[in-house]
PDB file of C-alpha atoms in Angstrom:
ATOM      1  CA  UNK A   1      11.973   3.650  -0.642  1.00 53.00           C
ATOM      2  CA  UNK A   2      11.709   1.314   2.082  1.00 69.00           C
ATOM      3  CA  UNK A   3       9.879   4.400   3.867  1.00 76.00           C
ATOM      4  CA  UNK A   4       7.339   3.904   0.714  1.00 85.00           C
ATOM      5  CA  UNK A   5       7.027   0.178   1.174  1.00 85.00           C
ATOM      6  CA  UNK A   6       6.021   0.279   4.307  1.00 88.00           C
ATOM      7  CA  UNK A   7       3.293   3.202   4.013  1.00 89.00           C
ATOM      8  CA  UNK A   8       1.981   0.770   0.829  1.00 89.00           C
ATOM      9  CA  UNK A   9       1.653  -2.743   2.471  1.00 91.00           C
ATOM     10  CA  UNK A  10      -0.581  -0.510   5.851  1.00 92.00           C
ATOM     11  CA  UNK A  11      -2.153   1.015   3.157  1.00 93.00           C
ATOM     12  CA  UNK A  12      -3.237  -1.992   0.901  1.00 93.00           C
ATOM     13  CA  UNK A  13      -3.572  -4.030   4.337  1.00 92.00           C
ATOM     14  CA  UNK A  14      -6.055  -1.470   7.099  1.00 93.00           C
ATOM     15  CA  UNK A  15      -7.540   0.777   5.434  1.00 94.00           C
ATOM     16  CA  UNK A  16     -10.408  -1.434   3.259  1.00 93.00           C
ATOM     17  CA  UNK A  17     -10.526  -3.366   6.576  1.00 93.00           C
ATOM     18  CA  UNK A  18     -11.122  -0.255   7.892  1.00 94.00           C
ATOM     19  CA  UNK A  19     -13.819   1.183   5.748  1.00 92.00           C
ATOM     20  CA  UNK A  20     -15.623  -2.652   5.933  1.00 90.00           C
ATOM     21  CA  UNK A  21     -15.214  -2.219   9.971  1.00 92.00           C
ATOM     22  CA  UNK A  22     -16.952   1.108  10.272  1.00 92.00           C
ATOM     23  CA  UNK A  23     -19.540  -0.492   7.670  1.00 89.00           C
ATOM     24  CA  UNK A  24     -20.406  -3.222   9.863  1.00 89.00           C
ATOM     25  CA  UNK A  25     -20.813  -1.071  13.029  1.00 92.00           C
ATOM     26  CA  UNK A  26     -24.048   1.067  11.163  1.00 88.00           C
ATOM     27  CA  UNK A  27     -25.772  -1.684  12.694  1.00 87.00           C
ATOM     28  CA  UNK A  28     -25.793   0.520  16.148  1.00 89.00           C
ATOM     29  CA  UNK A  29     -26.909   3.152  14.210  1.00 84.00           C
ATOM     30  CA  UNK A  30     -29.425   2.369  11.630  1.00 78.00           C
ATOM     31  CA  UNK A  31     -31.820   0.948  14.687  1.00 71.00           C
ATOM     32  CA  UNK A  32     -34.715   0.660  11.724  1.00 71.00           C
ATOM     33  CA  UNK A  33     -32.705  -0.695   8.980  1.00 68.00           C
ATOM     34  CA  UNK A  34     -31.608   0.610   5.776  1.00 74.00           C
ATOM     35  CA  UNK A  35     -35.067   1.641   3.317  1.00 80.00           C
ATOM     36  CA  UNK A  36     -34.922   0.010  -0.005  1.00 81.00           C
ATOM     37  CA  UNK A  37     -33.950   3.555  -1.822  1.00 87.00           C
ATOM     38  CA  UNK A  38     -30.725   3.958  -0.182  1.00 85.00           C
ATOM     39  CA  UNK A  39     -29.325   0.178  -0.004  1.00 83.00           C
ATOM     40  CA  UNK A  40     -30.164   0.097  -3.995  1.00 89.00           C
ATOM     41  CA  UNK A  41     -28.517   3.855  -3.936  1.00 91.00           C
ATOM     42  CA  UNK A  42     -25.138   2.191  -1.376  1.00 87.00           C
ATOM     43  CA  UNK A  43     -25.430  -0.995  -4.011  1.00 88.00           C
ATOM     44  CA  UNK A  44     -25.250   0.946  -6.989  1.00 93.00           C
ATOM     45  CA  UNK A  45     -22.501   2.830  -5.513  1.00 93.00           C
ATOM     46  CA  UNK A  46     -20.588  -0.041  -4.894  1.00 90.00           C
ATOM     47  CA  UNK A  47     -20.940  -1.090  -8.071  1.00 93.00           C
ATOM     48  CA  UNK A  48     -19.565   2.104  -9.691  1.00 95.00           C
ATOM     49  CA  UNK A  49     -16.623   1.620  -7.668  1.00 94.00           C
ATOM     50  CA  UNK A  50     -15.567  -1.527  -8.829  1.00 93.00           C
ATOM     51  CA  UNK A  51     -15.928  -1.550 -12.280  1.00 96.00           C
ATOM     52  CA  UNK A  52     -14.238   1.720 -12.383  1.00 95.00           C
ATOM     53  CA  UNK A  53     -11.063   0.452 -10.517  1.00 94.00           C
ATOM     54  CA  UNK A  54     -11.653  -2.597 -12.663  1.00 95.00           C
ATOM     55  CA  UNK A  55     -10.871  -0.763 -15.281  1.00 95.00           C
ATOM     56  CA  UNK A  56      -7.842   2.325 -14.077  1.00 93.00           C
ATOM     57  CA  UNK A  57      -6.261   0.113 -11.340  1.00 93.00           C
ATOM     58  CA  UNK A  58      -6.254  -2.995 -12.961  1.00 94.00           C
ATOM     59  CA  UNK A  59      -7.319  -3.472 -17.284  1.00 96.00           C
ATOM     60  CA  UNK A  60      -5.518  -0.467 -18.105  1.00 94.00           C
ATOM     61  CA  UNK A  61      -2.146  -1.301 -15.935  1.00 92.00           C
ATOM     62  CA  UNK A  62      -2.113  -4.995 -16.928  1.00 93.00           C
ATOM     63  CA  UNK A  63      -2.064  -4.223 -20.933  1.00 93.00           C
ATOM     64  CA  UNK A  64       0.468  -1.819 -20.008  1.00 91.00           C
ATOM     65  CA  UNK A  65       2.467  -4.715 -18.121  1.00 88.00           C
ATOM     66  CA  UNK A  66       1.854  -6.582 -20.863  1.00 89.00           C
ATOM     67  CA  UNK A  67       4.218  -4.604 -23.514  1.00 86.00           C
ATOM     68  CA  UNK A  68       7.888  -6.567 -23.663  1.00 80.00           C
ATOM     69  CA  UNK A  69       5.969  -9.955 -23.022  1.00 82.00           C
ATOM     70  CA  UNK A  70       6.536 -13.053 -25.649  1.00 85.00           C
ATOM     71  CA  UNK A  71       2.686 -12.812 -26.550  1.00 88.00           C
ATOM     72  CA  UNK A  72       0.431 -10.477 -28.152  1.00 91.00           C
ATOM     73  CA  UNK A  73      -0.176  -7.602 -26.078  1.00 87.00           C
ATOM     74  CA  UNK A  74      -3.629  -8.406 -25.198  1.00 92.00           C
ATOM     75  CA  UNK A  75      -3.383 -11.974 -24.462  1.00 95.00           C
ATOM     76  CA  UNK A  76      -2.404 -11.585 -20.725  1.00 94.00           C
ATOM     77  CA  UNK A  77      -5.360  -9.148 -19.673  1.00 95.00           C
ATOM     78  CA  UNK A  78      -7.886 -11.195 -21.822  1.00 97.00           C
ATOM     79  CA  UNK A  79      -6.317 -14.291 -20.398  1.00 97.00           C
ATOM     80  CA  UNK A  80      -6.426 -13.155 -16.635  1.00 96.00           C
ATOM     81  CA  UNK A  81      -9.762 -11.365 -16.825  1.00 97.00           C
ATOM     82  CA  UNK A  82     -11.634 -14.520 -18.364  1.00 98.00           C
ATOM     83  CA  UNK A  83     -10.154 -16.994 -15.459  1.00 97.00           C
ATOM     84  CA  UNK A  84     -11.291 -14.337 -12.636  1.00 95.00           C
ATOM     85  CA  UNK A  85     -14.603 -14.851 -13.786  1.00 96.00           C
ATOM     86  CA  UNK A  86     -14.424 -18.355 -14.027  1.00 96.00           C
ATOM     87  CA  UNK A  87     -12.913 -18.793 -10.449  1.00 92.00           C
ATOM     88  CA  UNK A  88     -15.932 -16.646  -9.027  1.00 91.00           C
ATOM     89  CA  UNK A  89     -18.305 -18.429 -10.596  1.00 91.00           C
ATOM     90  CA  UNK A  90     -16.927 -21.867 -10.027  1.00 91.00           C
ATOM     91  CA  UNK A  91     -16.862 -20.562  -6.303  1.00 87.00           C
ATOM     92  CA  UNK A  92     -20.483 -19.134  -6.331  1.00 84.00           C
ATOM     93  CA  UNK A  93     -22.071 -22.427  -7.576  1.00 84.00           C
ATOM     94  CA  UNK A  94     -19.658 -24.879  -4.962  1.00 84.00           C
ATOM     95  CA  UNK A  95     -20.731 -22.264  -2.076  1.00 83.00           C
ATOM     96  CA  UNK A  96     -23.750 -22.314  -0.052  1.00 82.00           C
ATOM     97  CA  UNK A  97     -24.934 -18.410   0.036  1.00 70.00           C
ATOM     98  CA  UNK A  98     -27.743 -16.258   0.662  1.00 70.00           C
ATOM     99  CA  UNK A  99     -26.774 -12.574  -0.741  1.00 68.00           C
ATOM    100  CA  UNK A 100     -28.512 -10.036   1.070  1.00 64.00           C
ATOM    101  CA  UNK A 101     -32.349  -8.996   0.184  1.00 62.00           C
ATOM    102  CA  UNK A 102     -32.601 -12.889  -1.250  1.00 66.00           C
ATOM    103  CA  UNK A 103     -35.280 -15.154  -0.377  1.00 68.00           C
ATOM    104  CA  UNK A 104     -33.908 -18.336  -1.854  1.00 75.00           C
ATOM    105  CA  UNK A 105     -30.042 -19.367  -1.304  1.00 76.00           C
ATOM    106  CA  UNK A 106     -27.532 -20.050  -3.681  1.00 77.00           C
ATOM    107  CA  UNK A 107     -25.059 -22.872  -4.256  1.00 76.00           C
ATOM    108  CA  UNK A 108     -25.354 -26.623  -3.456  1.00 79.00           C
ATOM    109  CA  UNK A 109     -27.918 -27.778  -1.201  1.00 76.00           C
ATOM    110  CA  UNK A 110     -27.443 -27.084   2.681  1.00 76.00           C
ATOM    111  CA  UNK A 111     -28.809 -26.832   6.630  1.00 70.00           C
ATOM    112  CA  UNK A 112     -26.973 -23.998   7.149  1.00 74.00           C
ATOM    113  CA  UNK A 113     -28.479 -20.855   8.669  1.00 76.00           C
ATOM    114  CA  UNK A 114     -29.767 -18.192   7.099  1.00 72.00           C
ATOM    115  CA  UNK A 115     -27.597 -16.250   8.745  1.00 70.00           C
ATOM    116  CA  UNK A 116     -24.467 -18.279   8.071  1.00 76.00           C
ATOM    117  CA  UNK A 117     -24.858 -18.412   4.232  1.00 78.00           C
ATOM    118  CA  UNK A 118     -25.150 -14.541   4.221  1.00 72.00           C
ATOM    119  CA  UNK A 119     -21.858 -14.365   5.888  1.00 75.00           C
ATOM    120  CA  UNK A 120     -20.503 -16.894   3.245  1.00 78.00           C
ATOM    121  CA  UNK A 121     -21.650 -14.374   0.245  1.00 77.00           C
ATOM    122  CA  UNK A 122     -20.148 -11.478   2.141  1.00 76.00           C
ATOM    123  CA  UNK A 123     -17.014 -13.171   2.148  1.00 79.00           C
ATOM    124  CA  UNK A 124     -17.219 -14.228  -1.507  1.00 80.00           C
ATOM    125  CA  UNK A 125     -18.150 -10.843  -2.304  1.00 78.00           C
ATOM    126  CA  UNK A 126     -14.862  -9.155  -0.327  1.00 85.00           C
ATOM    127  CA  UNK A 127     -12.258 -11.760  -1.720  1.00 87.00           C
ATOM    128  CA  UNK A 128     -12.008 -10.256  -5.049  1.00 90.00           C
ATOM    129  CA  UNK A 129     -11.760  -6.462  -3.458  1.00 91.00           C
ATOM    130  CA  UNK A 130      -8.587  -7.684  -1.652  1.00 91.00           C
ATOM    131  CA  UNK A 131      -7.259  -9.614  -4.285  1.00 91.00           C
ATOM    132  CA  UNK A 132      -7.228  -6.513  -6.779  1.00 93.00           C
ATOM    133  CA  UNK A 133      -5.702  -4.533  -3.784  1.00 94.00           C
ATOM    134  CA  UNK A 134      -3.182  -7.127  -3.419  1.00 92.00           C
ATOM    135  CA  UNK A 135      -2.291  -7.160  -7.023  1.00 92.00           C
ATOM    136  CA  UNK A 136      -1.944  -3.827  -6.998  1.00 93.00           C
ATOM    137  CA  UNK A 137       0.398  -3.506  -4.229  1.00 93.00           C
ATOM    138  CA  UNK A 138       2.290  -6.464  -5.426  1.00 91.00           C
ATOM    139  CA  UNK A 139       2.876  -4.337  -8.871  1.00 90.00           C
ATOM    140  CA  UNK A 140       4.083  -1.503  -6.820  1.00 91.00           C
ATOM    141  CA  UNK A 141       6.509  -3.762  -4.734  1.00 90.00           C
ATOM    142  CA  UNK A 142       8.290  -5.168  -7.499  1.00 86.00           C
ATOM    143  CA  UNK A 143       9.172  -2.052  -8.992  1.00 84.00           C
ATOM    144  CA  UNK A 144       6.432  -1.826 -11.980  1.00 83.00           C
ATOM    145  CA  UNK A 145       7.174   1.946 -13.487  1.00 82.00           C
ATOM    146  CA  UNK A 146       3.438   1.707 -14.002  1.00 81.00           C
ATOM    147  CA  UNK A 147       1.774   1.388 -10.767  1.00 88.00           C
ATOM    148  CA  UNK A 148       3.131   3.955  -8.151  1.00 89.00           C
ATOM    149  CA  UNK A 149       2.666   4.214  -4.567  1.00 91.00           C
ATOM    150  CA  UNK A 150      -0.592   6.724  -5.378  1.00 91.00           C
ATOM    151  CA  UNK A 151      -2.225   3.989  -7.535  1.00 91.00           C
ATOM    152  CA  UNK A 152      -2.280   1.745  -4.518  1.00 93.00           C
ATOM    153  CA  UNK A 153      -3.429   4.597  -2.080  1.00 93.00           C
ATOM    154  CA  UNK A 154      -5.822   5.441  -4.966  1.00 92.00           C
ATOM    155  CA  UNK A 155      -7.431   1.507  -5.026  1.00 93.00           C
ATOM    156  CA  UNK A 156      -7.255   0.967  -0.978  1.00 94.00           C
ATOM    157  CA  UNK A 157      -9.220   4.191  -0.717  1.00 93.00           C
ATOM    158  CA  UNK A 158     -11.761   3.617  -3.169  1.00 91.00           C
ATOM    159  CA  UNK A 159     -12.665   0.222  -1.891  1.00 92.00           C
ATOM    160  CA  UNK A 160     -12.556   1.360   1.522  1.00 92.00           C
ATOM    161  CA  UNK A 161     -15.120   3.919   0.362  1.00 89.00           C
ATOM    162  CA  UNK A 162     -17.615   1.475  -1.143  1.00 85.00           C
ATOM    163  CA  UNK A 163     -16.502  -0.701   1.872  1.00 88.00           C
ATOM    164  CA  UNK A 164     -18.634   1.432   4.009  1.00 86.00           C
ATOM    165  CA  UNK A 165     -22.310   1.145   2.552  1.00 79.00           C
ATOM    166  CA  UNK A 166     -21.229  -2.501   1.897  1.00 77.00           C
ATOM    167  CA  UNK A 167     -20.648  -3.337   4.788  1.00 80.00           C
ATOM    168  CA  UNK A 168     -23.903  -2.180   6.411  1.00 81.00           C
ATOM    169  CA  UNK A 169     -26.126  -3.821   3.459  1.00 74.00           C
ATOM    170  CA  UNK A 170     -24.922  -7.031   4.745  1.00 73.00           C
ATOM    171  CA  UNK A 171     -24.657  -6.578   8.023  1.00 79.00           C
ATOM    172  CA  UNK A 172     -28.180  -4.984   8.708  1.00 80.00           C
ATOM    173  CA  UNK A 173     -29.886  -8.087   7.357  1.00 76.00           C
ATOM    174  CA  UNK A 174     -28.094 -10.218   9.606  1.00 77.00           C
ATOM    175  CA  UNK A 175     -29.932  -8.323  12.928  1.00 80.00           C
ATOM    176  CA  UNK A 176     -33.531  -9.163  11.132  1.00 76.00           C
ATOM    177  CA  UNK A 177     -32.323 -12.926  10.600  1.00 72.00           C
ATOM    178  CA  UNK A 178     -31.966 -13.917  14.381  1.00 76.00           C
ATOM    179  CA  UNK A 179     -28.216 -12.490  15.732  1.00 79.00           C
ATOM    180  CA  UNK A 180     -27.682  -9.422  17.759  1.00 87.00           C
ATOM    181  CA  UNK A 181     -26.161  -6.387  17.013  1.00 89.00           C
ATOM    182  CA  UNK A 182     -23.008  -6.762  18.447  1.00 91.00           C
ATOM    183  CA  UNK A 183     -22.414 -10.300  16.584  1.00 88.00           C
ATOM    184  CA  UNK A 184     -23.503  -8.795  13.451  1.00 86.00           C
ATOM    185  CA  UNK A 185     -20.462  -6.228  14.058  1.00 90.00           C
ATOM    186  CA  UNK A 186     -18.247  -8.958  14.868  1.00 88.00           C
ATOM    187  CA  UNK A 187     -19.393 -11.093  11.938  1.00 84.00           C
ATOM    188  CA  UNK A 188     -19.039  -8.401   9.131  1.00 83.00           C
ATOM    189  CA  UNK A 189     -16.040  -7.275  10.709  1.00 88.00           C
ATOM    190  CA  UNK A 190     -14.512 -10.936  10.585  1.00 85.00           C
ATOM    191  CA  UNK A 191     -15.978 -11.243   6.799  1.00 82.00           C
ATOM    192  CA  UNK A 192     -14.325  -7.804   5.751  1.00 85.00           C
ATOM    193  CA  UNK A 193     -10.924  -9.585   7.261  1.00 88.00           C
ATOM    194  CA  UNK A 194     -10.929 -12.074   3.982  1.00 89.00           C
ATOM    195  CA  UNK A 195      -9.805  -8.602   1.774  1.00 91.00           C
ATOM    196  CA  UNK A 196      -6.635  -8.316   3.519  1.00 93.00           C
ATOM    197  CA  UNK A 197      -5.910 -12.445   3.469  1.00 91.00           C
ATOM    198  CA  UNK A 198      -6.398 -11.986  -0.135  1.00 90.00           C
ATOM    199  CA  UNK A 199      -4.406  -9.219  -0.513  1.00 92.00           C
ATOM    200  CA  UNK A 200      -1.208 -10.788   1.045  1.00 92.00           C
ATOM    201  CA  UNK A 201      -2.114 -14.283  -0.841  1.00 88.00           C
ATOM    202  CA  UNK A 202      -1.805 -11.619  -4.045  1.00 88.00           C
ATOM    203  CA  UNK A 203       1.191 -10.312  -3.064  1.00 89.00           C
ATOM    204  CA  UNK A 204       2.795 -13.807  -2.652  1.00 88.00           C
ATOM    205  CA  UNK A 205       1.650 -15.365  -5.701  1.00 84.00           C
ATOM    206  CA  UNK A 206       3.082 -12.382  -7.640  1.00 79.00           C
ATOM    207  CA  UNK A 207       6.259 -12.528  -5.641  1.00 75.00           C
ATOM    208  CA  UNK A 208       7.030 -15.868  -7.175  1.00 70.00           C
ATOM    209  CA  UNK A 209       6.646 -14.663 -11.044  1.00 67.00           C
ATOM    210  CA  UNK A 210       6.845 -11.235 -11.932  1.00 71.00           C
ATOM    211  CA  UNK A 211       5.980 -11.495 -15.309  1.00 80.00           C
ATOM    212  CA  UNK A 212       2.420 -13.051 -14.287  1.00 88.00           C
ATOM    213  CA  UNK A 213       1.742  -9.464 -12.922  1.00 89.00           C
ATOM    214  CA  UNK A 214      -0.135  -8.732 -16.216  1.00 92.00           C
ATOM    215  CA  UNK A 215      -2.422 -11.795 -15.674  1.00 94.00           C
ATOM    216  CA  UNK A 216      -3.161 -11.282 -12.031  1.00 92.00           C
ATOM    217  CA  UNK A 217      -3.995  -7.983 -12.429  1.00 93.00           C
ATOM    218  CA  UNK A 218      -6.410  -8.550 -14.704  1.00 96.00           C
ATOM    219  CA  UNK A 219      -7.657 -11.875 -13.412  1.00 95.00           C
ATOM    220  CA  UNK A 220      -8.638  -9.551  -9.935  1.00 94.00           C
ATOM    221  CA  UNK A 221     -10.929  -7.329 -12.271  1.00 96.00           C
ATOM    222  CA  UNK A 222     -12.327 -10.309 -13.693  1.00 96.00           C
ATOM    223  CA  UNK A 223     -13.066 -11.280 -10.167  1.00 93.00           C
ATOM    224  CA  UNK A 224     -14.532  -8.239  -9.486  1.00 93.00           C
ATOM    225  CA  UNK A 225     -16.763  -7.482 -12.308  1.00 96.00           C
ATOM    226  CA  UNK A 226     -18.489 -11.039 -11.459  1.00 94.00           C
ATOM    227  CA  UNK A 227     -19.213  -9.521  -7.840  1.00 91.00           C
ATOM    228  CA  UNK A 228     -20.554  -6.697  -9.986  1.00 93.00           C
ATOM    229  CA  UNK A 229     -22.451  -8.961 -12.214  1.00 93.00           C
ATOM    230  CA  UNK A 230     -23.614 -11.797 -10.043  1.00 88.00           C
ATOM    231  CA  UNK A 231     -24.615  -9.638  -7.424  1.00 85.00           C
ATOM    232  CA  UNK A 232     -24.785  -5.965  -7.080  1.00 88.00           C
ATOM    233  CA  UNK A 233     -25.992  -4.716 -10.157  1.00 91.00           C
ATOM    234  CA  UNK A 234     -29.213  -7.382  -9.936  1.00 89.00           C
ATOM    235  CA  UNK A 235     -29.569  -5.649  -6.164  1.00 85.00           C
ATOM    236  CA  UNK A 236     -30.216  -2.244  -8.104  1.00 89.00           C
ATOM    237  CA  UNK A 237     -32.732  -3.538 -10.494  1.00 85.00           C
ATOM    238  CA  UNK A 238     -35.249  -5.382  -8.543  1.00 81.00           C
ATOM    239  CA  UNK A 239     -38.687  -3.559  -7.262  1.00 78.00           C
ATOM    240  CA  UNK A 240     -39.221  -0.265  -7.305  1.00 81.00           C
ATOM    241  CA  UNK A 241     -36.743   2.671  -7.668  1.00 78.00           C
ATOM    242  CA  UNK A 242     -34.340   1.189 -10.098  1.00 85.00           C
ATOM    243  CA  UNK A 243     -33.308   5.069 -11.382  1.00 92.00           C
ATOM    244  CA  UNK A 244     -31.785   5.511  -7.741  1.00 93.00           C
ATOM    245  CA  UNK A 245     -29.349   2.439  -7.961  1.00 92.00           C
ATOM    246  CA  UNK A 246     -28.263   3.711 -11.953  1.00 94.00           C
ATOM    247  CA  UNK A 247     -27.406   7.443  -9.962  1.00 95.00           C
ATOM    248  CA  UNK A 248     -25.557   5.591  -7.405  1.00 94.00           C
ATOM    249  CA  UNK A 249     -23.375   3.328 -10.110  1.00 95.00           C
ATOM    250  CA  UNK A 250     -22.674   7.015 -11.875  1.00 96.00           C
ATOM    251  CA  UNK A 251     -21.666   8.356  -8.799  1.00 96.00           C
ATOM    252  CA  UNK A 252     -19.034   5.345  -7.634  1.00 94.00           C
ATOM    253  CA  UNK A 253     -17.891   5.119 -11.326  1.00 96.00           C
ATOM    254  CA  UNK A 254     -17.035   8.918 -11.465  1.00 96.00           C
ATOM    255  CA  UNK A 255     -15.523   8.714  -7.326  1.00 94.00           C
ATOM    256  CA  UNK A 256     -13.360   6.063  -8.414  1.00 94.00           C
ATOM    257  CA  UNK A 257     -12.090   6.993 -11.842  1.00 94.00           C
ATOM    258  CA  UNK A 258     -11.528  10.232 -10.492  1.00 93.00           C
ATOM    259  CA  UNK A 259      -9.631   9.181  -7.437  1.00 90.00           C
ATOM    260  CA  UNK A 260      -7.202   6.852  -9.586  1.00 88.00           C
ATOM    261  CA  UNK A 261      -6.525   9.347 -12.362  1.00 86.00           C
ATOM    262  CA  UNK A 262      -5.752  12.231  -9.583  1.00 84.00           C
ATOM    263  CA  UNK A 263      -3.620  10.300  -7.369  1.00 78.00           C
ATOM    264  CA  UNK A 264      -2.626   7.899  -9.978  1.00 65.00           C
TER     265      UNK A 264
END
């Protein structure tokens, strides 16, 4: 078990660092930037990835958590989901931000640069990612007969996949606002380094209740589907070739549900 434990926590912890890391260094690759098809294909993606493992790694496992609680069995995941929004959103309008492919920033008024406030959306946009990891991993460390060692190699994997194109769609538009290459590596790298401080803050808020796994679990895919929300999906639907960033959701959606469900 302790064997187990270990593999989980390196897991949950590196590898959607990883896949954010090698993101971020497709700036020393993609010399002429990403073309609008494939960032709204890589957003789209994205997308499908999180609601998917909104809904198998986290919705489905927190009513599930839910049974033997003092409450109707609902009340928890309803409960959870509604305040993950709620935190995301309160955070989104007390945060200066600029998401990428944006003209006008979000958030209170500031003199920050352009290139600043991206960094700031990034790292809105990744906190949720390792919160849901962490919750997951949290589940698995306190012994939940519901969420196995495979359902939190499952999640890091998936958002380590979607980590990838992510991480490139905000780090390429940092090079075309004013900072090299190499600091737009070391910026999205730093950004992508919020999903494992979330992950462990997770795993300690859980550690101190238990029974509030239902509600955590479900308040990280409330988190999440505001990303999805808020952000990507609006990405995918702006300009020209819309169809492309539908195909990529599809495609993320199907990755992710199928990656949960076979190694779940």
């Amino acid at each position: 078990m302790e064997g187990s434990v270990l593999v989980g926590v390196v897991v949950a912890l590196l590898v959607p660092f990883a896949g954010n890391t090698l993101g971020a260094a497709l700036v020393f690759l993609l010399r002429r930037g990403m073309s609008e098809r494939l960032s709204k294909a890589l957003a789209g993606f994205a997308a499908g990835v999180m609601m998917a493992a909104s809904v198998w790694s986290l919705i489905i496992p927190a009513l599930e958590a839910s049974e033997g609680l003092p409450v109707p069995g609902w009340l928890p995941a309803a409960a959870g989901f509604l305040a993950g929004m709620l935190l995301l959103l309160a955070v989104d309008h007390l945060t200066p931000h600029l998401h990428a492919g944006a003209t006008e920033p979000e958030g209170p008024a500031s003199a920050l640069k352009k290139s600043t406030m991206m960094l700031f959306a990034l790292a809105i946009h990744n906190l949720p990612e390792g919160m849901a990891v962490g919750v997951v991993l949290a589940g698995f460390l306190a012994g939940d007969p519901m969420i196995s060692l495979a359902s939190v190699v499952a999640l890091s994997v998936g958002i380590a996949i979607q980590n990838v194109p992510e991480g490139a769609i905000v780090s390429l538009p940092l090079v075309s606002n004013g900072l090299s290459r190499p600091r737009a590596f070391a910026a999205g790298t730093l950004c992508g380094a919020v999903e494992p401080a979330g992950a462990m803050l997770m795993v300690a808020i859980t550690g101190l209740a238990t029974p509030i796994l239902p509600y955590v679990l479900a308040f990280a895919a409330g988190a999440m589907v505001y990303v999805v929300v808020e952000e990507l999906i609006p990405q995918t639907q702006q300009g020209r070739h819309t169809n492309i960033g539908t195909i990529g959701v599809a495609a993320g959606f199907v990755l992710m549900m199928v990656l949960d469900v076979a190694l779940g």
